[in-house]
Amino acid sequence: MHFTIPLFERRSSSGVECVTLGLGPSTRSRQGRHPDRVQRLLIEELRPIFEKARPTQLARFEMPRGIRLEKVRLELALSGATSADRRKVSGLCPVVLEPRWASEHERIVFAYHPARQGEAAPVREGLPFDEQLRALFQAAWAGLDDEEIERLWSRGKERLTALSFSCTPRSALADLPDRPGDDTGADPAFRWKKRRGLKVLPSLGVSLTQRAAQGGLDAGVPRSPQREQIALLLGAGRAQSVIVIGPPGCGKTTLVHQAVHDLLEADGYGAHKNLDRARDVVAVSGRRLIAGMSHLGDWEKRCVDLVEDARSRGAILAIDDLHHFGRIGRSRESERSLADFFRGPLSRREIVIVGECSPEAFRLLEQESPSFAALFTPLFLPEATPAETFRLMVREVRALEQRHAARVSPYALRTILDLGGSLMSAQALPGKAMDLLREVVRASAKASSAVEDQAAARDSAPRGPRPVGSHDVLRILSQKTGVPRLLLGGDEPLDAGALEEELGRRVIGQPEAVRAAADLVARIKAGLVDPRRPYGVYLFTGPTGTGKTELAKCMAELLYGSASRLLRFDMSEQSGPDAPARLIGDRYAPDGLLTQRVREQPFSLVLLDEIEKAHPSVHSLLLQLFEDGRLTDAAARPAHFNHAVVVMTSNLGARSRALLGFGGGVSEARALAMAEESAQEVARAVREFFAPELFNRIDRVVPFRPLTPEVAVRVAEKELDRLLGRRGLAERSVFVRRGAGVAERIAREAFVAEDGARSVKRFIEDEIGALLSDALSGGAPAAMQLLRLHTRGAGAGAGAGAGAGGGAASPPFLLHREALEEAEPAAAAWALAPLVAKPLDALTAELSPLLEFVEAVERGDDLARLSARIRHHLAEHSRTASEGPEAHEHAEAVYNLDAMRGAIQAFRERIELVRRRGGDDDEQQHLALEMRRFGYVTLEDERSRSRVRLFHRRQLPGPLRRLAKQEVLECIAEGHALRRALRKVDEPGQHAVLIELFRTGRFDERPAGGPGAPEEGLFEALARAYAEAEGEVEGWASARLGRDLAGAEPARASAIEQGRGTAGLDAALSGGAELLVLSVVGLCVLDFFELETGAHVWTSLARGPEVVRVRVLPARPGLTPAGVVRDHLDRQAAFDEAARHGRALPPNPAALLPVVRRIRFDPPRSPGRAAPIEIEDYVMGYAEASLVRSLSQALAPLWLLRMSREDVA
């Protein structure tokens, strides 16, 4: 029997409260967060009550027609025990008006509060309800306190709704006396008609019908004719089991969800709202059916209960892993599977199953259990067309824009459809496009929220909807696939020359192979690769140790962003007849080595190393991979290779040549001829080994030439740099710099033509690695040290420091050690130090002495003497020749003295302004208050007066902005600096300096200046900070030292870059400069910068330490930045030449200086965010921990302290 009862529902911020109406003593109420769960619990409480109720009581359980909810404004005067207890209350009261029929012609309306239904009383329709209810509730609520009455008023959203369910109430026959033979239930033929409780279905499955009724099951956009077909199959008189077949992402699950909605509509749920009268669709998983079933027969018993539950309720089972039913359940004790069990109930049509799978999975099911698969009606769902997908995306965009306050550009939809559709080949349309669209909008909304939070913290104006464009799609695709945005987007050009140069630095001496890799990148960038095949199928041939694996690693980093995307398979391990089963799986281990890894990471480079050693059956397997770009494992799961690069390596036909070693004694022409002969021999061996059908599917055979002695030197440099950048050195903060001639000595000692680069690498590990190990384990501990690696020769020990290596064998290399020591504190005090922690009011009191100082200077003799000296130098400059050192000296003095006078006047104006803003000027405070409150400012001059609208407080004029503590500190520091400048203005060399920055050591494995270059380090940060700290940059010069400088002087001069002002400085810093000289001019800049001389150390958790040596030099006449750089290069060349030939070493131009500052800082990843920093300045005796956005921001307090310097004895 079906029941519908009225329900009072009240929603608030804390959840929902539901109360049944008109049930008398059976009234029940529930509270909770989710209304559907609350109603479900109420049904579970009411069903036993209705089933036990007598038939004569059932009539009052039915919902009365015409029941309604009214909200009435009541003003009640409640009486108490005494006249003093009388009180008045008022509020909006929810009242239920329930009509009842006293006879066939008379209807009575009862009114009551939903929470106090026992106080129901009749009211007359047509008369004001408030007057009738006032009399009713004043008497009934007289004993309630204020808190109880407050709960009775209307709160939140309230409404009347209906609660529908079905149950079997007590029969009238149950009241008759028992007689033998009257129990029809004892007859087995009638026993099945009794409604039984569900045993396992609620715990094993999820009701899709219930979710659809609650609005939690998205039906998507209907697709015809599949929607009509599945509705016909499931909604007929005798429903048939259906299996929906289609590629992943084509909409199989959405089609099933649409069928659930259609079944609800067909059952009339919209009218009766009773889920018990609708056919239930329950989602069940095969894996869950056997979960925890460890004994023989356990899962069969669970499945029997499941079939009984589904049959008794007429439920449809929705199973998404139906294709595994042929295997699930099998064990060593039994070959019985789920398919064997459910074949009987399905053939008898006791249950109905709707499943979904891919075409490959359905073929697997037909192979493993053909009779079970034949019981299903297949419904094929093809991939959606781009036009259909675009319509679905437009519909989804509307919902996403409202949910995330975003605005999606049409170009973003086109990029998702075109580029995302081609990159996600493992899925079909519309699924892959819809998933990518949701991910892009969510990621963009998350990033925009972070930016808006920062903007709100800065009190900026609110923004509109967040725009989502093609660049957001490219960013998400780059993160998902690893493919750089440069290759995905068409707006950024690809520099093929720079790409080949970068690859050439990694793979040395193989220009043809590098060119082949660059060509592949260019084809991917242009979108000219075949979408149905791998990006490229390459065969690398050549002797061992020539760079085949290294180029594969470089291609993985370049195409997919990381060397971890290289999937390496040693084909020598696949030489047996079981190799195909190991690669693609078999019945007992369906996860193949190759298919599983590619399925987990489809964007990867697959390296098949030594392919000639693989079993011939593997070659047959590769035919499908090279042609179709996919392999299917034993579980019918496809692995897609059409976004992968397949590289095979082989040593076929490679043999060593004597001429390739040192001192081969063979002419160059003969060497070229032998190299060409070797290449032809390799090509012939490759063609003879591979079958024609496999060889013709290889896109390119890339030969690797044997290494020459010149290439061996470059290989030694590269491998040595890798060794010197390892974790053990970085953790101990040990920097190692190699001297000139080290790489040549390694190549001469180690290179063997038969082994290629591996012989050089092995020698570096054995000799240099052992030398460093001894130095690290046996040397004196130090916080940070620098080791210099030199070749051993006569007089090599004359350098500073003792060699770390020793022994009777006289190893060919020596290490010289330099420890970093802390600099001594400067003999100075910092007047600003005790003021930093003081509040703003206390700081403003310090301005008065500064103003008195300026006034004393202006009234006293100091300013008069400045003017007199300026006149003197002007007269001397006019008297002497316009050119020459004496004229230059007078002009320089005039400029400096005039700058001093101008600084005093500017400081006076500034300090007066600051005092006025921080004082009690009523007019200024009134104007500032008016602008902050009303957003207008009045601007006046001699001719006009106007009012200007301000849209943000940052637009306030400077004099009317609120005074900040930082401004006062800057003003105090400037005052102390002026006092000191007055004493030093006549000192020679004070007003122009040369700042030399030299990168002594840095741990970072990425090459500087190329793609993937490291982010800004200490060298770049200090250079920019010095350029902005004090004075003006007049010019600069820089050089990269990653080359041998012992050659001719013109070669060294060509390595120097220079510029005027700051033009080109950023380009030089980003280009990998390691030596930089800045020319800075300004008032007493030498006094400001001179304490920077020394070593600056930066340590970080995310990257290795870095040491930068800084020297501050007075700018003597004729000394230029380029001259300082050239002098450094000349002295470095002389030092390297002496080390190369074993002569006595001259002073090292790269020698360390004491540490003046240590910084611990991890820069924030997102622009505008702050990160913690710790700074220790040993010269100033200053330490601070704070949150900053950049290193320049952290150095600003140091500059202020330095300006307040006071010398002490």
mmCIF file of N, CA and C in Angstrom, residues 1106-1154:
data_model
loop_
_atom_site.group_PDB
_atom_site.id
_atom_site.type_symbol
_atom_site.label_atom_id
_atom_site.label_comp_id
_atom_site.label_asym_id
_atom_site.label_seq_id
_atom_site.Cartn_x
_atom_site.Cartn_y
_atom_site.Cartn_z
ATOM 1 N N GLU A 1106 75.229 28.915 -2.962
ATOM 2 C CA GLU A 1106 75.888 29.761 -3.956
ATOM 3 C C GLU A 1106 76.753 30.778 -3.219
ATOM 4 N N VAL A 1107 77.954 31.005 -3.754
ATOM 5 C CA VAL A 1107 78.883 31.966 -3.174
ATOM 6 C C VAL A 1107 79.230 32.997 -4.245
ATOM 7 N N VAL A 1108 79.106 34.277 -3.882
ATOM 8 C CA VAL A 1108 79.452 35.376 -4.788
ATOM 9 C C VAL A 1108 80.476 36.258 -4.076
ATOM 10 N N ARG A 1109 81.601 36.474 -4.744
ATOM 11 C CA ARG A 1109 82.619 37.356 -4.192
ATOM 12 C C ARG A 1109 82.406 38.767 -4.718
ATOM 13 N N VAL A 1110 82.393 39.741 -3.811
ATOM 14 C CA VAL A 1110 82.146 41.141 -4.162
ATOM 15 C C VAL A 1110 83.371 41.959 -3.772
ATOM 16 N N ARG A 1111 83.828 42.803 -4.701
ATOM 17 C CA ARG A 1111 84.898 43.766 -4.417
ATOM 18 C C ARG A 1111 84.406 45.151 -4.806
ATOM 19 N N VAL A 1112 84.600 46.120 -3.899
ATOM 20 C CA VAL A 1112 84.225 47.512 -4.152
ATOM 21 C C VAL A 1112 85.511 48.304 -4.319
ATOM 22 N N LEU A 1113 85.703 48.871 -5.511
ATOM 23 C CA LEU A 1113 86.940 49.568 -5.864
ATOM 24 C C LEU A 1113 86.650 51.042 -6.120
ATOM 25 N N PRO A 1114 87.472 51.953 -5.605
ATOM 26 C CA PRO A 1114 87.320 53.367 -5.987
ATOM 27 C C PRO A 1114 87.561 53.541 -7.484
ATOM 28 N N ALA A 1115 86.734 54.362 -8.108
ATOM 29 C CA ALA A 1115 86.844 54.573 -9.554
ATOM 30 C C ALA A 1115 87.956 55.578 -9.841
ATOM 31 N N ARG A 1116 89.157 55.068 -10.074
ATOM 32 C CA ARG A 1116 90.268 55.952 -10.411
ATOM 33 C C ARG A 1116 90.112 56.460 -11.848
ATOM 34 N N PRO A 1117 90.736 57.551 -12.177
ATOM 35 C CA PRO A 1117 90.658 58.057 -13.559
ATOM 36 C C PRO A 1117 91.193 57.020 -14.547
ATOM 37 N N GLY A 1118 90.466 56.784 -15.600
ATOM 38 C CA GLY A 1118 90.858 55.833 -16.626
ATOM 39 C C GLY A 1118 90.454 54.403 -16.343
ATOM 40 N N LEU A 1119 89.922 54.110 -15.160
ATOM 41 C CA LEU A 1119 89.520 52.755 -14.818
ATOM 42 C C LEU A 1119 88.051 52.561 -15.196
ATOM 43 N N THR A 1120 87.786 51.606 -16.071
ATOM 44 C CA THR A 1120 86.434 51.360 -16.577
ATOM 45 C C THR A 1120 86.007 49.943 -16.205
ATOM 46 N N PRO A 1121 84.702 49.653 -16.248
ATOM 47 C CA PRO A 1121 84.250 48.279 -15.979
ATOM 48 C C PRO A 1121 84.879 47.249 -16.923
ATOM 49 N N ALA A 1122 84.974 47.603 -18.206
ATOM 50 C CA ALA A 1122 85.583 46.663 -19.140
ATOM 51 C C ALA A 1122 87.056 46.432 -18.805
ATOM 52 N N GLY A 1123 87.741 47.473 -18.333
ATOM 53 C CA GLY A 1123 89.139 47.306 -17.955
ATOM 54 C C GLY A 1123 89.293 46.387 -16.758
ATOM 55 N N VAL A 1124 88.403 46.485 -15.772
ATOM 56 C CA VAL A 1124 88.467 45.590 -14.608
ATOM 57 C C VAL A 1124 88.208 44.149 -15.042
ATOM 58 N N VAL A 1125 87.226 43.946 -15.917
ATOM 59 C CA VAL A 1125 86.936 42.592 -16.391
ATOM 60 C C VAL A 1125 88.126 42.042 -17.180
ATOM 61 N N ARG A 1126 88.710 42.870 -18.046
ATOM 62 C CA ARG A 1126 89.842 42.416 -18.849
ATOM 63 C C ARG A 1126 91.029 42.078 -17.961
ATOM 64 N N ASP A 1127 91.254 42.876 -16.927
ATOM 65 C CA ASP A 1127 92.361 42.590 -16.011
ATOM 66 C C ASP A 1127 92.141 41.264 -15.292
ATOM 67 N N HIS A 1128 90.907 40.997 -14.898
ATOM 68 C CA HIS A 1128 90.597 39.722 -14.233
ATOM 69 C C HIS A 1128 90.843 38.550 -15.189
ATOM 70 N N LEU A 1129 90.388 38.698 -16.437
ATOM 71 C CA LEU A 1129 90.589 37.611 -17.403
ATOM 72 C C LEU A 1129 92.068 37.382 -17.672
ATOM 73 N N ASP A 1130 92.851 38.452 -17.771
ATOM 74 C CA ASP A 1130 94.296 38.296 -18.015
ATOM 75 C C ASP A 1130 94.966 37.586 -16.847
ATOM 76 N N ARG A 1131 94.632 37.994 -15.632
ATOM 77 C CA ARG A 1131 95.253 37.346 -14.474
ATOM 78 C C ARG A 1131 94.787 35.900 -14.334
ATOM 79 N N GLN A 1132 93.514 35.634 -14.712
ATOM 80 C CA GLN A 1132 93.031 34.250 -14.660
ATOM 81 C C GLN A 1132 93.734 33.405 -15.721
ATOM 82 N N ALA A 1133 93.979 33.997 -16.908
ATOM 83 C CA ALA A 1133 94.681 33.254 -17.957
ATOM 84 C C ALA A 1133 96.117 32.941 -17.532
ATOM 85 N N ALA A 1134 96.773 33.899 -16.889
ATOM 86 C CA ALA A 1134 98.129 33.644 -16.411
ATOM 87 C C ALA A 1134 98.144 32.561 -15.341
ATOM 88 N N PHE A 1135 97.166 32.563 -14.474
ATOM 89 C CA PHE A 1135 97.087 31.549 -13.432
ATOM 90 C C PHE A 1135 96.855 30.166 -14.055
ATOM 91 N N ASP A 1136 95.930 30.082 -15.035
ATOM 92 C CA ASP A 1136 95.659 28.798 -15.684
ATOM 93 C C ASP A 1136 96.866 28.310 -16.470
ATOM 94 N N GLU A 1137 97.582 29.219 -17.119
ATOM 95 C CA GLU A 1137 98.765 28.818 -17.882
ATOM 96 C C GLU A 1137 99.834 28.249 -16.969
ATOM 97 N N ALA A 1138 100.031 28.872 -15.807
ATOM 98 C CA ALA A 1138 101.001 28.354 -14.858
ATOM 99 C C ALA A 1138 100.588 26.987 -14.331
ATOM 100 N N ALA A 1139 99.283 26.821 -14.059
ATOM 101 C CA ALA A 1139 98.825 25.528 -13.576
ATOM 102 C C ALA A 1139 98.937 24.456 -14.649
ATOM 103 N N ARG A 1140 98.705 24.839 -15.912
ATOM 104 C CA ARG A 1140 98.772 23.866 -16.993
ATOM 105 C C ARG A 1140 100.190 23.319 -17.158
ATOM 106 N N HIS A 1141 101.200 24.177 -17.015
ATOM 107 C CA HIS A 1141 102.582 23.759 -17.252
ATOM 108 C C HIS A 1141 103.334 23.443 -15.972
ATOM 109 N N GLY A 1142 102.635 23.484 -14.851
ATOM 110 C CA GLY A 1142 103.275 23.096 -13.613
ATOM 111 C C GLY A 1142 104.248 24.115 -13.060
ATOM 112 N N ARG A 1143 104.137 25.384 -13.448
ATOM 113 C CA ARG A 1143 105.019 26.410 -12.909
ATOM 114 C C ARG A 1143 104.476 26.931 -11.588
ATOM 115 N N ALA A 1144 105.239 27.794 -10.935
ATOM 116 C CA ALA A 1144 104.798 28.407 -9.681
ATOM 117 C C ALA A 1144 103.545 29.237 -9.954
ATOM 118 N N LEU A 1145 102.568 29.068 -9.095
ATOM 119 C CA LEU A 1145 101.285 29.722 -9.314
ATOM 120 C C LEU A 1145 101.326 31.171 -8.850
ATOM 121 N N PRO A 1146 100.892 32.120 -9.701
ATOM 122 C CA PRO A 1146 100.773 33.519 -9.260
ATOM 123 C C PRO A 1146 99.558 33.670 -8.354
ATOM 124 N N PRO A 1147 99.342 34.861 -7.772
ATOM 125 C CA PRO A 1147 98.139 35.069 -6.947
ATOM 126 C C PRO A 1147 96.878 34.745 -7.741
ATOM 127 N N ASN A 1148 95.989 34.042 -7.093
ATOM 128 C CA ASN A 1148 94.761 33.595 -7.743
ATOM 129 C C ASN A 1148 93.762 34.757 -7.813
ATOM 130 N N PRO A 1149 93.322 35.167 -9.008
ATOM 131 C CA PRO A 1149 92.348 36.274 -9.095
ATOM 132 C C PRO A 1149 90.968 35.886 -8.586
ATOM 133 N N ALA A 1150 90.715 34.577 -8.425
ATOM 134 C CA ALA A 1150 89.409 34.127 -7.930
ATOM 135 C C ALA A 1150 89.471 33.709 -6.472
ATOM 136 N N ALA A 1151 90.503 34.162 -5.749
ATOM 137 C CA ALA A 1151 90.656 33.773 -4.344
ATOM 138 C C ALA A 1151 89.468 34.266 -3.524
ATOM 139 N N LEU A 1152 89.130 33.472 -2.499
ATOM 140 C CA LEU A 1152 87.993 33.820 -1.659
ATOM 141 C C LEU A 1152 88.323 34.963 -0.707
ATOM 142 N N LEU A 1153 87.287 35.656 -0.282
ATOM 143 C CA LEU A 1153 87.387 36.708 0.730
ATOM 144 C C LEU A 1153 86.536 36.293 1.928
ATOM 145 N N PRO A 1154 86.740 36.909 3.080
ATOM 146 C CA PRO A 1154 85.916 36.551 4.244
ATOM 147 C C PRO A 1154 84.432 36.766 3.964
#
